[in-house]
mmCIF file of C-alpha atoms in Angstrom:
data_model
loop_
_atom_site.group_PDB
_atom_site.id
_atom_site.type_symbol
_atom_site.label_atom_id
_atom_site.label_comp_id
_atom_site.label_asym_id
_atom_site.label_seq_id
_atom_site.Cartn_x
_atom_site.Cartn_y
_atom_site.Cartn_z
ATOM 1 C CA UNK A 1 142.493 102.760 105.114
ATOM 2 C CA UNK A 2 141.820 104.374 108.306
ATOM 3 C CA UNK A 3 140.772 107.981 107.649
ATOM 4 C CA UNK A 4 141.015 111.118 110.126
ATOM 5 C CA UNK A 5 137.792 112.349 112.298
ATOM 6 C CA UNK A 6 137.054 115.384 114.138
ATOM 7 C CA UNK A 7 135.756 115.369 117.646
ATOM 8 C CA UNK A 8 134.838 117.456 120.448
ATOM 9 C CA UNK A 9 136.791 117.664 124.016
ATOM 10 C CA UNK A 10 134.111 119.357 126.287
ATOM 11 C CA UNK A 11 130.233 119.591 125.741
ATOM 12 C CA UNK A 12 128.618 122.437 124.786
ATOM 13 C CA UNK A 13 124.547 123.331 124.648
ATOM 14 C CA UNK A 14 122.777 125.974 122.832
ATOM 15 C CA UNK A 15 119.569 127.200 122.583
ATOM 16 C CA UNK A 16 117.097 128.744 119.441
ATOM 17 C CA UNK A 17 113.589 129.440 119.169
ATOM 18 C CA UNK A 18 112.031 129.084 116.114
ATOM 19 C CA UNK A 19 108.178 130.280 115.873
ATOM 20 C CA UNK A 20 107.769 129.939 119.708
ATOM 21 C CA UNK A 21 109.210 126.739 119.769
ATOM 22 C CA UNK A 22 112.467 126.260 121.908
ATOM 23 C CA UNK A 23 115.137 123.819 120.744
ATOM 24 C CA UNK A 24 118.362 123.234 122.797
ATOM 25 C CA UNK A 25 120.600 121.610 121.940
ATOM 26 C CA UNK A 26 123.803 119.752 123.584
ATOM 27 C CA UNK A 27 126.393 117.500 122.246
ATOM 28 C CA UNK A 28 129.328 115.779 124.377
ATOM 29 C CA UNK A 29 132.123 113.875 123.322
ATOM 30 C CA UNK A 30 131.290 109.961 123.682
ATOM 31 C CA UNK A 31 133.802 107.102 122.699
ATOM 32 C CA UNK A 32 131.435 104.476 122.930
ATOM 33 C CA UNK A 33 127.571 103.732 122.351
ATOM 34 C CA UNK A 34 127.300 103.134 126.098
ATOM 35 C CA UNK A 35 128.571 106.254 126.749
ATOM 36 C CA UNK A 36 126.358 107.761 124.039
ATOM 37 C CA UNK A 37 122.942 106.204 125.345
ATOM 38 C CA UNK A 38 123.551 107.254 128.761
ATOM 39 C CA UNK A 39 124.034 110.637 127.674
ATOM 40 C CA UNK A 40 120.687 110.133 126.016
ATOM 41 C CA UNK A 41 119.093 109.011 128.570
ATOM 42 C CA UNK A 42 120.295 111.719 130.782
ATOM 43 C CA UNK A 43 119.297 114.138 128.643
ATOM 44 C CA UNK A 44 115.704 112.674 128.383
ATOM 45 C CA UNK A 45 115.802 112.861 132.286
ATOM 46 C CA UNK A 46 117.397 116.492 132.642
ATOM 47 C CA UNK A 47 114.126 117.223 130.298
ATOM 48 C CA UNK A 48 111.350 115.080 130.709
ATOM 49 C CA UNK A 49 108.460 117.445 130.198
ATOM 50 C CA UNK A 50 109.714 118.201 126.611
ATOM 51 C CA UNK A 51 107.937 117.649 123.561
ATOM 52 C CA UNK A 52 110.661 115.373 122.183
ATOM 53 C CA UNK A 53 114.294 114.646 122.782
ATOM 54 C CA UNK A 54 115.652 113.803 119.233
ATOM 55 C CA UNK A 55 119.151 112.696 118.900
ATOM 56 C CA UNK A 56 121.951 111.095 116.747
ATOM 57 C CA UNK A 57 125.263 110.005 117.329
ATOM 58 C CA UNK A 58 128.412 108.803 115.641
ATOM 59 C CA UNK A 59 131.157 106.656 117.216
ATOM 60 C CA UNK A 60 134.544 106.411 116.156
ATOM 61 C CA UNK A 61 135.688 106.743 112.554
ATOM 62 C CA UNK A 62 131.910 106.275 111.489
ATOM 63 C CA UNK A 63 131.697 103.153 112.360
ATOM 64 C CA UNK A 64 128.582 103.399 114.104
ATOM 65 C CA UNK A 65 125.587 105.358 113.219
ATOM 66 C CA UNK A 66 122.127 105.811 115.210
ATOM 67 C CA UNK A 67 119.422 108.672 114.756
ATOM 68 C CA UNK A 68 116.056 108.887 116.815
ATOM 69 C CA UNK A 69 113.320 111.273 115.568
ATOM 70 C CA UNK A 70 111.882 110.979 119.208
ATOM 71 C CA UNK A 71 107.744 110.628 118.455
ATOM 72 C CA UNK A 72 108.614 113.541 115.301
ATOM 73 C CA UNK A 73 107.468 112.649 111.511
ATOM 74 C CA UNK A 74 110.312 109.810 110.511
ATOM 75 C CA UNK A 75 113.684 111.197 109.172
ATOM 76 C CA UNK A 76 112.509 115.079 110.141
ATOM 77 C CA UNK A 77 115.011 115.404 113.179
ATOM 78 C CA UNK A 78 117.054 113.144 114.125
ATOM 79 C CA UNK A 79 118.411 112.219 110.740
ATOM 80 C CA UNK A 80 119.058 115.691 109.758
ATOM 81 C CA UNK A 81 121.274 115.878 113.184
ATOM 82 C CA UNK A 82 122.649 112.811 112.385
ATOM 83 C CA UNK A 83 123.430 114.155 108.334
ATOM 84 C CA UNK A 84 124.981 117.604 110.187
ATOM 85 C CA UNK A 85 127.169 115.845 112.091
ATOM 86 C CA UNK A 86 128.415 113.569 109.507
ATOM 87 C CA UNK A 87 129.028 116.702 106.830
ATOM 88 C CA UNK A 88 131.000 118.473 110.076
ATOM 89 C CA UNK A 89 133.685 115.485 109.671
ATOM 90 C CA UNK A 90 132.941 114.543 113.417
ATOM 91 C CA UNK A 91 133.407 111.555 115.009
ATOM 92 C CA UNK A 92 132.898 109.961 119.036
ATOM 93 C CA UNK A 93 130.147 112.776 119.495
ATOM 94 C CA UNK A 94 126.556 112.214 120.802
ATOM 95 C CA UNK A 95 124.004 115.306 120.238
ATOM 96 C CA UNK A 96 119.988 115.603 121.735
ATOM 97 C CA UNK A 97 118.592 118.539 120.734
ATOM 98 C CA UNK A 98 115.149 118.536 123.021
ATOM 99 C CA UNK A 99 112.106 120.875 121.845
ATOM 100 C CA UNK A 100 109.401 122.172 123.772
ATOM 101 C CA UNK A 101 106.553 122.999 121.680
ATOM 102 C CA UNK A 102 105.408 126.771 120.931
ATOM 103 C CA UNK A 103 101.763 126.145 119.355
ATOM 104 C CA UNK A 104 103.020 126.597 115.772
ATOM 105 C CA UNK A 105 103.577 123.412 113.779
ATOM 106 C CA UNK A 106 106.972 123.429 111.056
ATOM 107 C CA UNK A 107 105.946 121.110 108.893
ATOM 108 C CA UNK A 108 108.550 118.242 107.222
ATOM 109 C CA UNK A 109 111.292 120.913 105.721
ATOM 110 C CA UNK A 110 110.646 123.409 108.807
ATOM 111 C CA UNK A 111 111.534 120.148 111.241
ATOM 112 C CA UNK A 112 114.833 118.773 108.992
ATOM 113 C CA UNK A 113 115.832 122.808 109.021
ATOM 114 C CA UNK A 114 115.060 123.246 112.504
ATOM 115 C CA UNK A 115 116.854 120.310 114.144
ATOM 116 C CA UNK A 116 120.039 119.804 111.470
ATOM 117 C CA UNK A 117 120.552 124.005 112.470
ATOM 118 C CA UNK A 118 120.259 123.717 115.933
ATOM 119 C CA UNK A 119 123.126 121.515 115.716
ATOM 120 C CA UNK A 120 124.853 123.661 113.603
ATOM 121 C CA UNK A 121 124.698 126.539 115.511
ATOM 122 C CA UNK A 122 125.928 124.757 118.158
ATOM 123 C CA UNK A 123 128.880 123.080 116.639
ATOM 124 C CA UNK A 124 129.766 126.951 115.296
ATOM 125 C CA UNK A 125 130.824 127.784 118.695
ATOM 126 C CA UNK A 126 133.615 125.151 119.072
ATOM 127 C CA UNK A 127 137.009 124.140 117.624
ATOM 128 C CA UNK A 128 136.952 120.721 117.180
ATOM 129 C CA UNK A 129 139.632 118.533 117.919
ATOM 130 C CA UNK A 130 140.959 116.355 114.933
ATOM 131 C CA UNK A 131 141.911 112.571 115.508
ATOM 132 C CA UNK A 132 144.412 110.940 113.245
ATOM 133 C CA UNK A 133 145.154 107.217 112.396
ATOM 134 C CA UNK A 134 147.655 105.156 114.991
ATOM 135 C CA UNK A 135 149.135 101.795 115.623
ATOM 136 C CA UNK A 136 149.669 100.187 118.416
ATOM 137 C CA UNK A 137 153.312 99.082 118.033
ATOM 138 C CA UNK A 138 154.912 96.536 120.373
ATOM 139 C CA UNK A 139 158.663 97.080 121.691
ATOM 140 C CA UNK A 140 160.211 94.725 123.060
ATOM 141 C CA UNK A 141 163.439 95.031 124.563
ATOM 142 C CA UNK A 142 165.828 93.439 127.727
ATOM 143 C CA UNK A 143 165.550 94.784 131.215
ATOM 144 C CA UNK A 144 168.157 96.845 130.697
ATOM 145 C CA UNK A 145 167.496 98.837 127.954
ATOM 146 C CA UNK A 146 163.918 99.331 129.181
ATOM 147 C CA UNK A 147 164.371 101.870 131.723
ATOM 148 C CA UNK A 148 165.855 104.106 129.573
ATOM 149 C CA UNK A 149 163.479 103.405 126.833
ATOM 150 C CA UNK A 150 160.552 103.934 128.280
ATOM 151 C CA UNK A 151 161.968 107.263 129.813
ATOM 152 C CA UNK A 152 162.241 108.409 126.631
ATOM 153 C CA UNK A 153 159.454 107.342 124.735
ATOM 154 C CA UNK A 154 157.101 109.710 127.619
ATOM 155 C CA UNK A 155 158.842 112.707 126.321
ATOM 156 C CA UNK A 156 158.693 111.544 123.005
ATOM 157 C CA UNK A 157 155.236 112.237 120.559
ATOM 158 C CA UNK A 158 154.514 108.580 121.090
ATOM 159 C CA UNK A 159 152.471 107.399 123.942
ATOM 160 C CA UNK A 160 152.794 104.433 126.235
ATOM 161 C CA UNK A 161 149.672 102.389 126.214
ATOM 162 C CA UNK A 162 150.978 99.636 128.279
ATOM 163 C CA UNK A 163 154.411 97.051 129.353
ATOM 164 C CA UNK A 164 154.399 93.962 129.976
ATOM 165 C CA UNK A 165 156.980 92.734 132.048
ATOM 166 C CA UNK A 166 158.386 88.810 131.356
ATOM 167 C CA UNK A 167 161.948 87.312 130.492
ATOM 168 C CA UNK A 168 161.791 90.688 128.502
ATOM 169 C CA UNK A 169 159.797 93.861 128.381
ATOM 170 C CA UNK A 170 156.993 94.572 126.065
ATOM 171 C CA UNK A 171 155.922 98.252 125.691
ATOM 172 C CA UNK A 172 152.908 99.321 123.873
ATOM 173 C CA UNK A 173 153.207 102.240 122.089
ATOM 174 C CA UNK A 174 150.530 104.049 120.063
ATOM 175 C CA UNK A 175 152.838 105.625 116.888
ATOM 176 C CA UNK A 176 150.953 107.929 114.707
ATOM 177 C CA UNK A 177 150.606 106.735 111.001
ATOM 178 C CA UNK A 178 152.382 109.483 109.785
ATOM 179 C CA UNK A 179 155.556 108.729 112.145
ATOM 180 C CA UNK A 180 155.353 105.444 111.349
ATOM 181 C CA UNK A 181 158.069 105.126 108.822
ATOM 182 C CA UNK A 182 160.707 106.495 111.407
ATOM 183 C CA UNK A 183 159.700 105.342 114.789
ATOM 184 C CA UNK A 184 161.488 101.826 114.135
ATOM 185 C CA UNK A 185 165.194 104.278 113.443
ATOM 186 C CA UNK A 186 164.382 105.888 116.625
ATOM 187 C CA UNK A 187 164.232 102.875 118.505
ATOM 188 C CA UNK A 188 167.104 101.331 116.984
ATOM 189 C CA UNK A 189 168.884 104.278 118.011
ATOM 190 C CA UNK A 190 167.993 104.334 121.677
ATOM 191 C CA UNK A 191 168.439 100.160 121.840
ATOM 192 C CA UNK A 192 171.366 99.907 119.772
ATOM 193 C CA UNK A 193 169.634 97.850 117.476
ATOM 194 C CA UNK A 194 168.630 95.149 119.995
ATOM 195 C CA UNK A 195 164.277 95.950 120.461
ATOM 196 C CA UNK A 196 162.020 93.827 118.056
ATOM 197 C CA UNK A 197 158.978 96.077 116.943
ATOM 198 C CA UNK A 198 155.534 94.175 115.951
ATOM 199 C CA UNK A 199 152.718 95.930 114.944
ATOM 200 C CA UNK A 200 149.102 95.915 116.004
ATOM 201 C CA UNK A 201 145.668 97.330 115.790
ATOM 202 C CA UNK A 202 144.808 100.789 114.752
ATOM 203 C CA UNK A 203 143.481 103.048 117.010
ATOM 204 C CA UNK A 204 143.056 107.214 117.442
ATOM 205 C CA UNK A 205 145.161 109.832 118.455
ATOM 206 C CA UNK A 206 145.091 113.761 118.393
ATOM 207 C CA UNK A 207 146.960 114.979 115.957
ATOM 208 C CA UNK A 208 150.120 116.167 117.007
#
């Protein structure tokens, strides 16, 4: 069963030192691994006299999972972002936390400490955004009763993905799980009965 994530709507960076050595870090909201790796990649480009630019990131529901120590000891950076991220609940989120080297060396626990904190810290300064379970349900109704339908269902909690215009009208409509039960009622109400609803794949929407 699909389970609830949280997730970030803006970036945000922040910055320690920790003996002399800087670590910033910044973490953005990313819905895909494309989108992830290119914030990666711009990162390693925004900073490309650093020491290392370590990252992690998680897409959707956990369904994907990548961590890059960046040239540090294995598993001492970006797994411990990757394991701080995971215990925050978050989900569609890409962090890099780059360091620039002070002269003092951490050693293995000073490393996990340093970059699972950094982001940490940085994730204390925002209210993440929590994503709930959805369905794409499929309404389809007559021309007539369309209109009217779709009217309603964009000042209703439920959000139009898509129609499909034919002999009849299909509208795609991404129903909360929670609302499921009584979104097929409302519908009945508003079409008198006459829309067939079919349901389809789950997908992610804030909760209301």
């Amino acid at each position: 069963m699909a389970e609830p994530y949280l997730t970030l709507e803006e970036p945000v960076e922040h910055e320690i030192e920790i003996k002399r050595s800087r670590f910033i870090c910044a973490i953005v909201p990313a819905s895909s691994e494309e989108e992830a790796r290119d914030f990666v990649a711009g990162r390693r480009g925004l900073h490309p006299d650093a020491t290392h630019n370590c990252s992690a990131y998680v897409i959707g529901d956990r369904r994907l999972q990548k961590a890059d120590d960046d040239g540090e000891p294995g598993g001492t950076a970006g797994t411990p972002m990757l394991e701080t991220l995971l215990r925050r609940g978050l989900g569609d989120v890409a962090t890099v936390v780059t360091r620039y080297f002070g002269g003092v060396k951490l050693g293995a626990g000073g490393l996990v400490r340093a970059y699972g904190g950094a982001v940490g810290r940085t994730l204390d300064l925002v209210v993440p955004v929590e994503m709930v379970p959805a369905r794409i349900m499929t309404v389809t109704v007559d021309h007539l009763r369309a209109g009217r339908l779709e009217n309603d269902l964009r000042i209703s909690p439920y959000e139009v993905r898509g129609a499909v215009y034919g002999a009849r009208v299909g509208l795609e409509v991404a129903v909360r799980e929670s609302e499921l039960g009584i979104f097929p009622d409302w519908v009945a109400t508003l079409t008198a009965g006459q829309a067939v609803i079919e349901p389809g794949e789950t997908v992610y929407l804030r909760k209301a």
